[in-house]
Short mmCIF file of C-alpha atoms in Angstrom, two decimals:
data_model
loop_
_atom_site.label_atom_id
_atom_site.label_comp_id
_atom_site.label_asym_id
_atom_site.label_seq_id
_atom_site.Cartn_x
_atom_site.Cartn_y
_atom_site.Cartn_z
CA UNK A 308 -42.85 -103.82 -31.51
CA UNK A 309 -43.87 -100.74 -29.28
CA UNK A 310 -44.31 -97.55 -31.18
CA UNK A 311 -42.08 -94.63 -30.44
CA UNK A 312 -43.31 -92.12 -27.89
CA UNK A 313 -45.60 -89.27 -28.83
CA UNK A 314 -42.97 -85.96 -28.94
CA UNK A 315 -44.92 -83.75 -30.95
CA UNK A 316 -47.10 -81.50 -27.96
CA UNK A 317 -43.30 -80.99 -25.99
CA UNK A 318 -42.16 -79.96 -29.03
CA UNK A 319 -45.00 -77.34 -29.17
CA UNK A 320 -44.74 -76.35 -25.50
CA UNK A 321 -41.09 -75.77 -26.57
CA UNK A 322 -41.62 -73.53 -28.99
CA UNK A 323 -44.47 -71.97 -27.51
CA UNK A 324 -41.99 -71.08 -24.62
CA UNK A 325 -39.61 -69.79 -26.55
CA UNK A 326 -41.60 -67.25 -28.51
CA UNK A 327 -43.19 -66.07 -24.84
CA UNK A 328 -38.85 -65.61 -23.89
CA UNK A 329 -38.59 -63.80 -27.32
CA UNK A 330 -41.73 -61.29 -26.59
CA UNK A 331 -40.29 -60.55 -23.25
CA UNK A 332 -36.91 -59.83 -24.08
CA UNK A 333 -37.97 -57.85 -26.51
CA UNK A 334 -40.32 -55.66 -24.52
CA UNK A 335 -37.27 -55.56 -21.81
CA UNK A 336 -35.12 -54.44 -24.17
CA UNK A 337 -37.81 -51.68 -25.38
CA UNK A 338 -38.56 -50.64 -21.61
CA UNK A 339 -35.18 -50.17 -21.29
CA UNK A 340 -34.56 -48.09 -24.23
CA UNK A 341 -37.52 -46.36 -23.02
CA UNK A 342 -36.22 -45.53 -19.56
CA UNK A 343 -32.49 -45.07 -21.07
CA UNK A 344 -33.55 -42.25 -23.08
CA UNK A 345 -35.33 -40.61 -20.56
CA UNK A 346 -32.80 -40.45 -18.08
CA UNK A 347 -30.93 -39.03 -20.82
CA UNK A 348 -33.23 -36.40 -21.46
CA UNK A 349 -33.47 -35.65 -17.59
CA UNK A 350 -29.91 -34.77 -17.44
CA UNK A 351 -29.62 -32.76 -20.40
CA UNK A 352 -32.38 -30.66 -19.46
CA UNK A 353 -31.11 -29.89 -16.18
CA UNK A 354 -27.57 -29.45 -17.69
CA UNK A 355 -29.22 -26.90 -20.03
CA UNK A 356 -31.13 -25.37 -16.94
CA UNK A 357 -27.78 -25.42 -15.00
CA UNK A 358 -25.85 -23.34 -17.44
CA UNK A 359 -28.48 -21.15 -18.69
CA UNK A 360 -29.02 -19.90 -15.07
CA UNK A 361 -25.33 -19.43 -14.63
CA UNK A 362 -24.44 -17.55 -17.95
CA UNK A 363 -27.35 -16.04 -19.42
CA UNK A 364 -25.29 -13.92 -21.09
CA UNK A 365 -22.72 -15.80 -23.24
CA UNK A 366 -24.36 -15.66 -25.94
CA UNK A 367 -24.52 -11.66 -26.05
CA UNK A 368 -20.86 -11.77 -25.21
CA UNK A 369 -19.40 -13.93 -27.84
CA UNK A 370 -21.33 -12.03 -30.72
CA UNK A 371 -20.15 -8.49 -29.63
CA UNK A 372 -16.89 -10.17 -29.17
CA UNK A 373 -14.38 -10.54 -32.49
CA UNK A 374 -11.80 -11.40 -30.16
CA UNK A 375 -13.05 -15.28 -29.52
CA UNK A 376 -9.33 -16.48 -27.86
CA UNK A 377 -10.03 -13.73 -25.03
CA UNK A 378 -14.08 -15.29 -25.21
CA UNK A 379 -13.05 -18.60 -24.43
CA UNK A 380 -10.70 -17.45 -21.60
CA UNK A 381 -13.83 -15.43 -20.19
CA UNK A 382 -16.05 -18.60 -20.86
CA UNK A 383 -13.33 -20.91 -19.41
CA UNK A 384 -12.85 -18.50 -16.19
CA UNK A 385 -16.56 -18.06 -15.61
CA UNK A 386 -17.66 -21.99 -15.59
CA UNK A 387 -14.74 -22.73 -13.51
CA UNK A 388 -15.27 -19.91 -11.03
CA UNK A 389 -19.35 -20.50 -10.96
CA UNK A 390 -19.25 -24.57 -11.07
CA UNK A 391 -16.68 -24.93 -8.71
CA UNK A 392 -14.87 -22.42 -6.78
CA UNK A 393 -18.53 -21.26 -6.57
CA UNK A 394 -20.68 -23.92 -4.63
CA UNK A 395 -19.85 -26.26 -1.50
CA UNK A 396 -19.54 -25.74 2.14
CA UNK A 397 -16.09 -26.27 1.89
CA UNK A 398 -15.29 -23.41 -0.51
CA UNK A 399 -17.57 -21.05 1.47
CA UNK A 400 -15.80 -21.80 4.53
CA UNK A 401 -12.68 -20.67 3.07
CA UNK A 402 -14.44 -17.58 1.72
CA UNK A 403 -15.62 -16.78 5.60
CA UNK A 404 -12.19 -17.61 6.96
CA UNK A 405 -10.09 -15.41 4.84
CA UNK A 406 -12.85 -12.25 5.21
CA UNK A 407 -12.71 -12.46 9.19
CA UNK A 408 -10.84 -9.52 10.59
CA UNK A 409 -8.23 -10.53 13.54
CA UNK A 410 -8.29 -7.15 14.95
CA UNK A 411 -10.76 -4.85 16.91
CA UNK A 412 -13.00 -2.78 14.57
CA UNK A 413 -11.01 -4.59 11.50
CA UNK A 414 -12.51 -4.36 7.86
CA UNK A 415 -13.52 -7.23 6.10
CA UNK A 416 -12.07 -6.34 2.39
CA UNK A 417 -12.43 -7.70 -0.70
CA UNK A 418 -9.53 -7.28 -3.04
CA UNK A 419 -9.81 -7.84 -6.53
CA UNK A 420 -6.87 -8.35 -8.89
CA UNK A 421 -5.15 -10.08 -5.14
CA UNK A 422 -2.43 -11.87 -7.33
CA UNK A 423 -1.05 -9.27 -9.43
CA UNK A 424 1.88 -6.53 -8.15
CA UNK A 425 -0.37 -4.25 -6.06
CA UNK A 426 -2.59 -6.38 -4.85
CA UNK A 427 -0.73 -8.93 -3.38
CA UNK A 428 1.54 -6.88 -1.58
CA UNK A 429 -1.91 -4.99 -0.34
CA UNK A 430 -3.45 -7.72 0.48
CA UNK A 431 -0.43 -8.83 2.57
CA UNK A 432 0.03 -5.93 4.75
CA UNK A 433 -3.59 -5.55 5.38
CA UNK A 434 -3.63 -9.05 6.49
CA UNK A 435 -0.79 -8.40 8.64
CA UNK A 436 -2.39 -5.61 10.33
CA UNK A 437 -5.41 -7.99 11.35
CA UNK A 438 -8.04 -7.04 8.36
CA UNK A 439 -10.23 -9.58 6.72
CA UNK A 440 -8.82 -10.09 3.28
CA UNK A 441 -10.52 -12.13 0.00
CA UNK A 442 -8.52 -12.31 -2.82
CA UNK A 443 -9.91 -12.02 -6.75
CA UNK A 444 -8.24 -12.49 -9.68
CA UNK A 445 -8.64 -14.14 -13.18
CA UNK A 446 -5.32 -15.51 -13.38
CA UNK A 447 -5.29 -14.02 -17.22
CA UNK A 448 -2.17 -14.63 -19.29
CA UNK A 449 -1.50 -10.88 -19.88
CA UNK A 450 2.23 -11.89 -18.07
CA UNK A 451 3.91 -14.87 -17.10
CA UNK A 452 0.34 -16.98 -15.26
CA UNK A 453 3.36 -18.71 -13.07
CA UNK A 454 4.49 -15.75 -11.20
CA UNK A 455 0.52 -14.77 -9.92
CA UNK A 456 0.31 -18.38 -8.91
CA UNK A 457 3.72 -17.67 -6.99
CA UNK A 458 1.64 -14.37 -5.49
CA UNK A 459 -1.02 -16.82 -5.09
CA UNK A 460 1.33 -19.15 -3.05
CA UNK A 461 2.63 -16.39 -0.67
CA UNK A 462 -1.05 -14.71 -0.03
CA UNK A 463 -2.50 -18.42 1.18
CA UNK A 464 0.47 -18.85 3.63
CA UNK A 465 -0.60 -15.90 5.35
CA UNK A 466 -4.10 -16.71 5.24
CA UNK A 467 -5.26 -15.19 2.44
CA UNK A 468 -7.74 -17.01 0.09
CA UNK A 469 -8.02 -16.28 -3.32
CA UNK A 470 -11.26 -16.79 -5.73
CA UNK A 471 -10.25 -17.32 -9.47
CA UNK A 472 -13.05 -15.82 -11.05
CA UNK A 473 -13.66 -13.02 -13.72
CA UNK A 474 -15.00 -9.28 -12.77
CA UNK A 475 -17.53 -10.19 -15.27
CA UNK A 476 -18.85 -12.86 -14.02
CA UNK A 477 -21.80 -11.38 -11.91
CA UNK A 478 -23.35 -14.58 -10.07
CA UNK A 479 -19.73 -15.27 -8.18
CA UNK A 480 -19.49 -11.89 -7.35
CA UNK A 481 -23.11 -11.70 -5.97
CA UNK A 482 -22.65 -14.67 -4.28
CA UNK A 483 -19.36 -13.71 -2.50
CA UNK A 484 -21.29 -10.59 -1.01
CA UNK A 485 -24.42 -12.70 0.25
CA UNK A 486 -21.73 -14.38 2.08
CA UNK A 487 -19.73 -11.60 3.15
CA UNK A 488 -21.06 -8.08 4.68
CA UNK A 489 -17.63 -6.34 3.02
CA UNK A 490 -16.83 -3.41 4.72
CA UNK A 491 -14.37 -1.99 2.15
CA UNK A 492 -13.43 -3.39 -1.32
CA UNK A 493 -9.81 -2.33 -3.24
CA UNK A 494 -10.24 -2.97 -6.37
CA UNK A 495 -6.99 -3.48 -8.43
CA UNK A 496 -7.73 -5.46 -10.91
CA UNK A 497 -7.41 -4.48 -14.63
CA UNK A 498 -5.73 -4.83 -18.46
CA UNK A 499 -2.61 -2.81 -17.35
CA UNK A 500 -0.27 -1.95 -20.09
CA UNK A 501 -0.33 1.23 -22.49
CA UNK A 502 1.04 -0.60 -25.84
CA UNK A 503 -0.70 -3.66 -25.17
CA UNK A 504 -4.13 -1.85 -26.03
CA UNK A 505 -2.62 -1.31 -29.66
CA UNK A 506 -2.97 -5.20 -30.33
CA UNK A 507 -5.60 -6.31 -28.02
CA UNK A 508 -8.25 -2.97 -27.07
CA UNK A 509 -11.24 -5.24 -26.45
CA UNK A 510 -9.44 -7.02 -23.21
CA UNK A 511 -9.42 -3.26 -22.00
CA UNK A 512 -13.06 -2.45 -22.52
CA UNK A 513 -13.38 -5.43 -20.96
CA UNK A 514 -11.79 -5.48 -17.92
CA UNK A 515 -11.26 -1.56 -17.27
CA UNK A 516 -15.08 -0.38 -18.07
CA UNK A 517 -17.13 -3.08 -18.19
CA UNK A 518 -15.44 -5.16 -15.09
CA UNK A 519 -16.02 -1.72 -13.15
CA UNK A 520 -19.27 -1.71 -13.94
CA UNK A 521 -19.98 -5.39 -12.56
CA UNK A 522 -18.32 -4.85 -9.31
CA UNK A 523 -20.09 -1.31 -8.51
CA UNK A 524 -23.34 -2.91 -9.85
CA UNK A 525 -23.24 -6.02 -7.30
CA UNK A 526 -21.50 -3.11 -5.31
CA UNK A 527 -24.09 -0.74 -5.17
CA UNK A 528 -26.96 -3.21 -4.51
CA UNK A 529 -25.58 -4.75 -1.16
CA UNK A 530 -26.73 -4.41 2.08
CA UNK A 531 -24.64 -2.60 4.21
CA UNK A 532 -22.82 -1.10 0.78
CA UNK A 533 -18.94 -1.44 1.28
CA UNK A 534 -16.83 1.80 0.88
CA UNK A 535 -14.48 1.22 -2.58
CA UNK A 536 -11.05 2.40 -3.22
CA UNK A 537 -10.07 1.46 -6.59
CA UNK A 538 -7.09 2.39 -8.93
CA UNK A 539 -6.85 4.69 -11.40
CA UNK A 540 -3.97 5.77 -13.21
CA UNK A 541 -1.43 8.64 -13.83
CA UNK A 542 -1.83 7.94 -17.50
CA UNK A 543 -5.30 10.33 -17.03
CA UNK A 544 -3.59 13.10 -17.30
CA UNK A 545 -2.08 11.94 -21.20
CA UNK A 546 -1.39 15.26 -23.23
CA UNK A 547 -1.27 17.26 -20.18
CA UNK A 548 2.13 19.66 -19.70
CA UNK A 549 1.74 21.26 -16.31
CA UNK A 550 4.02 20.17 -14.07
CA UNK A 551 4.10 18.50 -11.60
CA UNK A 552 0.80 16.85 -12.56
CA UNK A 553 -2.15 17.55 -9.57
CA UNK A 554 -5.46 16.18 -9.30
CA UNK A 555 -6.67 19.74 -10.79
CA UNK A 556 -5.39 19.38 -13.86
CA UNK A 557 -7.11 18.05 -17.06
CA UNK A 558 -7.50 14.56 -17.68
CA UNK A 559 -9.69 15.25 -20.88
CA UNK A 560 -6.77 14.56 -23.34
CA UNK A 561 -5.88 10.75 -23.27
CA UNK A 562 -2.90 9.39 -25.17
CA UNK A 563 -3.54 5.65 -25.07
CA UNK A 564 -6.62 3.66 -24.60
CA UNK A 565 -5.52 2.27 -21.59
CA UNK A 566 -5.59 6.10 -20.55
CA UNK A 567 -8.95 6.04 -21.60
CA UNK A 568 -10.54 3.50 -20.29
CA UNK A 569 -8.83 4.55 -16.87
CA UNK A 570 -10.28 8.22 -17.19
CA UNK A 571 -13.89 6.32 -17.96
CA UNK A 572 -13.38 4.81 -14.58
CA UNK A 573 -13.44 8.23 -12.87
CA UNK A 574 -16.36 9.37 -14.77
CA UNK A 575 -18.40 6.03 -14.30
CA UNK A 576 -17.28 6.36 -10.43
CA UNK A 577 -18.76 9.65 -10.00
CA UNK A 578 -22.19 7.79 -11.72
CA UNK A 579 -22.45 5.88 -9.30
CA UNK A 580 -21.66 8.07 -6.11
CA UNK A 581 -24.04 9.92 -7.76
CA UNK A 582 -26.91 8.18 -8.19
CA UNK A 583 -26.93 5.30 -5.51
CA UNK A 584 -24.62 6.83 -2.47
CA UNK A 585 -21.00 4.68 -3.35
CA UNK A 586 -18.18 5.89 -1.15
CA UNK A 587 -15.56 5.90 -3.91
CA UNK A 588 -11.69 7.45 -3.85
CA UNK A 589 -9.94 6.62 -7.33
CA UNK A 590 -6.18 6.52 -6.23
CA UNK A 591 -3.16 7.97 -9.76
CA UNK A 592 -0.53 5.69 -9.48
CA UNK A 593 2.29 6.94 -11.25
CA UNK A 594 4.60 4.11 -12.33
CA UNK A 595 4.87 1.43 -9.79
CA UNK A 596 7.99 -0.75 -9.43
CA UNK A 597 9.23 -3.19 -6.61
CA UNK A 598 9.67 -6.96 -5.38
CA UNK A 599 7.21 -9.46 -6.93
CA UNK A 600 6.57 -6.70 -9.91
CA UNK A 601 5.32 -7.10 -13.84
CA UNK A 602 7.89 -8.46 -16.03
CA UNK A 603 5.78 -5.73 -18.87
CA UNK A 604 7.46 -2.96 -17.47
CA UNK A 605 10.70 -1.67 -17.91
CA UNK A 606 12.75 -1.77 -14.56
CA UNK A 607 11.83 -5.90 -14.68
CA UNK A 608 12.58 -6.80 -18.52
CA UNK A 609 16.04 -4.23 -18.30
CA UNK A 610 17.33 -6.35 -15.24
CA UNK A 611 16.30 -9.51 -17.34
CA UNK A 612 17.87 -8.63 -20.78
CA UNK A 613 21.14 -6.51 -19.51
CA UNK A 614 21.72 -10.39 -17.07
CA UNK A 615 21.21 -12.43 -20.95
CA UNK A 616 23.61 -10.36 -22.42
CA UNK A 617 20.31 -8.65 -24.62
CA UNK A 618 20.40 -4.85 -26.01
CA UNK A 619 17.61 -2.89 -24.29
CA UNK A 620 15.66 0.17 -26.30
CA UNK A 621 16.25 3.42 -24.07
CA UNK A 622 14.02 5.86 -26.03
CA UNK A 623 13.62 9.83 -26.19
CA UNK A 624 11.12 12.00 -27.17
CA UNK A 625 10.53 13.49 -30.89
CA UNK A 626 12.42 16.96 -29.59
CA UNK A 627 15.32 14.15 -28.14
CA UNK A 628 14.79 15.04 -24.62
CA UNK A 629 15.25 12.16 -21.97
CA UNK A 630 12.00 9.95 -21.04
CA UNK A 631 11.49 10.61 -17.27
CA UNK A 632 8.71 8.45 -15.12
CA UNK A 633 8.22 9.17 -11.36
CA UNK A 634 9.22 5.71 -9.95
CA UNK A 635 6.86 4.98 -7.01
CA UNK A 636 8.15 1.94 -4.83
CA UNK A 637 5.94 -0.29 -4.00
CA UNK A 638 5.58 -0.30 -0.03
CA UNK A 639 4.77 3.88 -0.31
CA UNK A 640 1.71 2.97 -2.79
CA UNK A 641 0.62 0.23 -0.08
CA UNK A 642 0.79 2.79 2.68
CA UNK A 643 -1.15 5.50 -0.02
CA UNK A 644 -3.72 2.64 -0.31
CA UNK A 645 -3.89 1.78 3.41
CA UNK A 646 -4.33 5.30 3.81
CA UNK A 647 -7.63 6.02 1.41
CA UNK A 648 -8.89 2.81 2.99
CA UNK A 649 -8.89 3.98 6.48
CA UNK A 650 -9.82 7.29 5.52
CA UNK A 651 -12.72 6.10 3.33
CA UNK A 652 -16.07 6.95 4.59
CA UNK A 653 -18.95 4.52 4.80
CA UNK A 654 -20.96 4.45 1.45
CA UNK A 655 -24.61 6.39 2.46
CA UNK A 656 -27.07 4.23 -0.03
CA UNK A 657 -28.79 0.46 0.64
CA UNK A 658 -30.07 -2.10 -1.60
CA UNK A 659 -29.29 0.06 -4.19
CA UNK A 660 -31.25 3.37 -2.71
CA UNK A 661 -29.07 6.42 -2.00
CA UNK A 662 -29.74 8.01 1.22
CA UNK A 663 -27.62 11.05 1.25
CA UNK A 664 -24.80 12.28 -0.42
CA UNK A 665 -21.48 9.96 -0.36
CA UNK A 666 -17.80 10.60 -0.56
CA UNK A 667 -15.95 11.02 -3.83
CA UNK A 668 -12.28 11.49 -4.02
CA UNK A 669 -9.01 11.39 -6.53
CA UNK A 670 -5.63 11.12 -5.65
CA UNK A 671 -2.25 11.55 -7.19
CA UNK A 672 0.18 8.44 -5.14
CA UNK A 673 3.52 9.39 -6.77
CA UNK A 674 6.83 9.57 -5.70
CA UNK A 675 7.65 13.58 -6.19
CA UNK A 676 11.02 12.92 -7.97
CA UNK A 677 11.27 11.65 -11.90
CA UNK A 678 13.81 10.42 -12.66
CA UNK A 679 15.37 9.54 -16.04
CA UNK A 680 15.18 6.14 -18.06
CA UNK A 681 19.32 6.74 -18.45
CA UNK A 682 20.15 6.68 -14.49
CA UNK A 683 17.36 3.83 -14.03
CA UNK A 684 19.56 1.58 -16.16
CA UNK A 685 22.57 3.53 -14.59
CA UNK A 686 21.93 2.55 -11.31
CA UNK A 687 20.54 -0.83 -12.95
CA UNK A 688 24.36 -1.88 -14.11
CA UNK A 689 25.47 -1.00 -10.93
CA UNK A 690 23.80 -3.41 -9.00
CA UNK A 691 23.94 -6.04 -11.76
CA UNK A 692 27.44 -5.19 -12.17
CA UNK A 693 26.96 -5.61 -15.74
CA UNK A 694 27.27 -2.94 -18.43
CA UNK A 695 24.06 -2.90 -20.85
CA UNK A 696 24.02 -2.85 -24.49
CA UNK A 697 22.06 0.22 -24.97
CA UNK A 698 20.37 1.21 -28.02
CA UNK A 699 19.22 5.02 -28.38
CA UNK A 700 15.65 5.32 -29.81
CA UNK A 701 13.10 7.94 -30.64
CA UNK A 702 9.99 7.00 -28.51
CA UNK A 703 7.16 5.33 -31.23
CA UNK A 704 3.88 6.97 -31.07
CA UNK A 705 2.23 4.14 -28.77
CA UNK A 706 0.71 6.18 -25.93
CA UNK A 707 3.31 6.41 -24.13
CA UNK A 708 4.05 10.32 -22.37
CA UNK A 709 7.48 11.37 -22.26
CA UNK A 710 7.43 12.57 -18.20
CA UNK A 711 5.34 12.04 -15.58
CA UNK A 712 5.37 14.23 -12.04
CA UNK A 713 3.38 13.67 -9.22
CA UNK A 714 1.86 16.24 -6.72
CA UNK A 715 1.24 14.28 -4.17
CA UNK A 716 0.13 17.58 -1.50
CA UNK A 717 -3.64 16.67 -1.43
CA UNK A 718 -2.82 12.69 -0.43
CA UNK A 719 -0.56 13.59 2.54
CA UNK A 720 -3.49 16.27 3.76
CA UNK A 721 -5.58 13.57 3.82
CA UNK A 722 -3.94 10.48 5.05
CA UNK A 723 -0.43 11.53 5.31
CA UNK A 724 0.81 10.09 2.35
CA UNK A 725 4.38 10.73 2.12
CA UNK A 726 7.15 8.29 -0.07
CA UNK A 727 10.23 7.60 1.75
CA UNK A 728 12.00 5.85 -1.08
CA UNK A 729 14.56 6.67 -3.53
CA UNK A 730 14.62 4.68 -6.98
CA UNK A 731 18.45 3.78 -5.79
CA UNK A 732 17.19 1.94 -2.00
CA UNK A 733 14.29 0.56 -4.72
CA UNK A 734 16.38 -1.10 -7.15
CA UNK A 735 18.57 -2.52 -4.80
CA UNK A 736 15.45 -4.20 -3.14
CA UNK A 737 14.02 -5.62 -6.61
CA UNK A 738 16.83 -6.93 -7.54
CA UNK A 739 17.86 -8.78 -4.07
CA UNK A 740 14.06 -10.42 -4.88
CA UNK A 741 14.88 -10.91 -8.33
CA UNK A 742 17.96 -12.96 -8.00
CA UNK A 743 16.95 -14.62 -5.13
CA UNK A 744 13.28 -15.36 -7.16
CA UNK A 745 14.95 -16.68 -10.55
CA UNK A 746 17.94 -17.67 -8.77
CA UNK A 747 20.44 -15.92 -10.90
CA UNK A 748 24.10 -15.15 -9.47
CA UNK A 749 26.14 -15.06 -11.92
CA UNK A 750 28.02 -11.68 -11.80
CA UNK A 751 25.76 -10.06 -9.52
CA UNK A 752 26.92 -8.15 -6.92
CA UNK A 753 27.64 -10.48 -3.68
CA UNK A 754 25.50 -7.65 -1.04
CA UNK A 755 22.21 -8.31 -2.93
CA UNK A 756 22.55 -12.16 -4.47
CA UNK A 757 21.91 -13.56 -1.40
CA UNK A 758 17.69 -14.33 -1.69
CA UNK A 759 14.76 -12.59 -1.10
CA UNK A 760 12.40 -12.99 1.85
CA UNK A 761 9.33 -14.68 0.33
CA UNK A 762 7.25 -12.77 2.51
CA UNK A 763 8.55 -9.77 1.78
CA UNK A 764 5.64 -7.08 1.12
#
């Protein structure tokens, strides 16, 4: 009988094989570890690179900062505006496109706060005119985020291209004036509101001082250095009783800390004319109402709460006199602004070097009639055709001044500033926008229901 075959040095071949598979699996798997981790590592380090480059100063912020809900909006705005709206040949395109004046010898101007009240209807009738115009604005939710977007909406139809970025965030800005040789910048943007600043005075610091101080710095450094015309406020003059108010009298007596930080403005303007040759005019505006407005003020929530049916607060002062305002309509403050833009000399410094002295003006843009709270809701009811539950308050002690009066002598010397519209032909136009906007009939007076012009500026 044949003995079975030999098996025993296949078996150790087999096994021999198997522990070389084993040894190299297991130094693949290592390798790969090995190379997984470092990729890793690669990316996070140039993620940490990335964002330390872009926001060196986060940090800083967030500890000064109590307030970390209005942080995280700043944090939020500036990775958004730096990571995206901030890179690509796309996005610079638009930037280019927007800033191109249409017109002989037009200005290429930078707008900032382009969504909100003023500065969208600015930005509009420059743009109409043939100027250059790029939008800025943060988008914050101060008011009702929908409505700028609706702004937003309007200013891109007419070829207007807004950046969403913050004031404080100091690479987009530099970057959008390495792209663009500005000519002129309006600068519009702030915290608006005088009892706002009671709950939330850090967002005012923030925006009103140090936002100022970011756009003059990047301001003051470019080369050719634009010419600025930025607003300022009527609420400078605060505690001040000569009437009607004129760019003479004091402004040393705030009432509110948006007053405040609106008087700092002026001072830190004349800093910087001062030292590095800034063309600057500050431009008062005294109360400010129209199509497309802020639902904060008190023209916009009356209309809204008398239409629900709600009681509205008409207050008077601690003597019970009548609060008055000077209602300025909206198209007369875009003329004042057009005005101290085409008036506004060129800024005399470069790179940040002043080479002579530079022009520095205030004005008062007013409408030369108060007029008070009682006949706004008056004339209000009349166009509503709705009678308003009124209730009869003393005014609290918010910040809020009981009158304001505009000279307005010096602006029409200068530019020939000179309002043409009574808060009657003003109302009537707000509220043919506002019905048309929120599409609201009911009750309303058939002449105005019918809606607004979109485009109206």
């Amino acid at each position: 009988m044949a003995s079975p075959p030999d098996t025993s040095k296949t078996t150790k071949l087999e096994r021999y094989n198997s522990y070389l598979r084993r040894v190299n699996n297991t130094k693949l798997l290592a390798t790969s570890a090995k190379l997984l981790f470092r990729a890793t590592l690669l990316a996070a380090l140039i993620f940490i690179f990335f964002f330390t480059f872009n926001y060196p100063l986060l940090s800083d912020r967030h500890s000064h900062n109590p307030h970390s809900n209005h942080h995280h909006r700043i944090l939020h705005s500036t990775f958004l505006s730096s990571a995206v709206y901030g890179s690509g040949a796309a996005w610079e395109k638009q930037v280019r496109h927007s800033s191109t004046p249409r017109r002989p010898n037009g200005f290429s101007i930078l707008v900032t706060g382009a969504a909100g009240f003023v500065g969208s209807h600015c930005s509009l009738a420059l743009r109409k005119r043939g100027d250059g115009v790029l939008g800025l604005d943060n988008f914050n939710s101060y008011y009702d985020t929908s409505l700028k977007r609706a702004r937003e909406n309007l200013l891109l139809k007419h070829g207007v291209f807004v950046v969403e970025a913050d004031l404080n965030d100091a690479p987009i800005l530099s970057k959008l004036f390495d792209i663009v040789p500005f000519s002129h910048v309006l600068h519009l943007a702030a915290q608006a509101g005088v009892r706002y600043a009671m709950q939330n005075p850090q967002s005012y610091v923030a925006s009103n001082v140090a936002g100022f101080v970011s756009l003059l710095e990047v301001a003051k450094s470019a080369d050719p250095q634009p010419a600025v015309v930025w607003a300022s406020s009527s609420s400078v003059y605060g505690l001040n009783t000569d009437n009607p108010f004129s760019e003479a009298h004091r402004t040393d007596r705030p009432a509110s800390l948006y007053a405040a930080t609106k008087k700092a403005g002026e001072e830190i303007a004349h800093t910087y004319n001062h030292i590095y040759g800034l063309s600057l005019t500050g431009l008062r505006f005294f109360t400010v109402y129209g199509p497309w407005g802020r639902p904060d003020m008190a023209y916009f929530f009356f209309t809204k709460d008398i239409l629900q049916g709600k009681p509205i607060n008409i207050y008077k002062t601690h003597d019970g006199k009548e609060v008055a305002r000077d209602f300025t309509y909206i198209d007369d403050v875009v003329k004042g602004c057009i005005g101290a833009l085409d008036t506004a000399e060129k800024s005399t410094g470069s790179g940040g070097k002043k080479r002579g002295p530079a022009q520095l003006r205030v004005y008062n843009l007013g409408n030369t009639s108060p007029v008070g709270v009682g006949k706004l809701v008056a004339i209000l009811e009349g166009l509503l055709n709705v009678k308003a539950k009124k209730h009869v308050i003393t005014m609290p002690r918010n910040g809020d001044v009981p009158f304001t009066h505009a000279n307005v002598s010096l602006a029409y010397r200068d530019f020939g500033y000179k309002p043409s519209t009574d808060l009657a032909t003003g109302l009537r136009k707000f509220v043919k926008w506002y019905v048309g906007y929120y599409g609201v009939q009911s009750r309303v007076k058939r002449e105005i229901s019918t809606p607004a012009q979109q485009s109206e500026a």
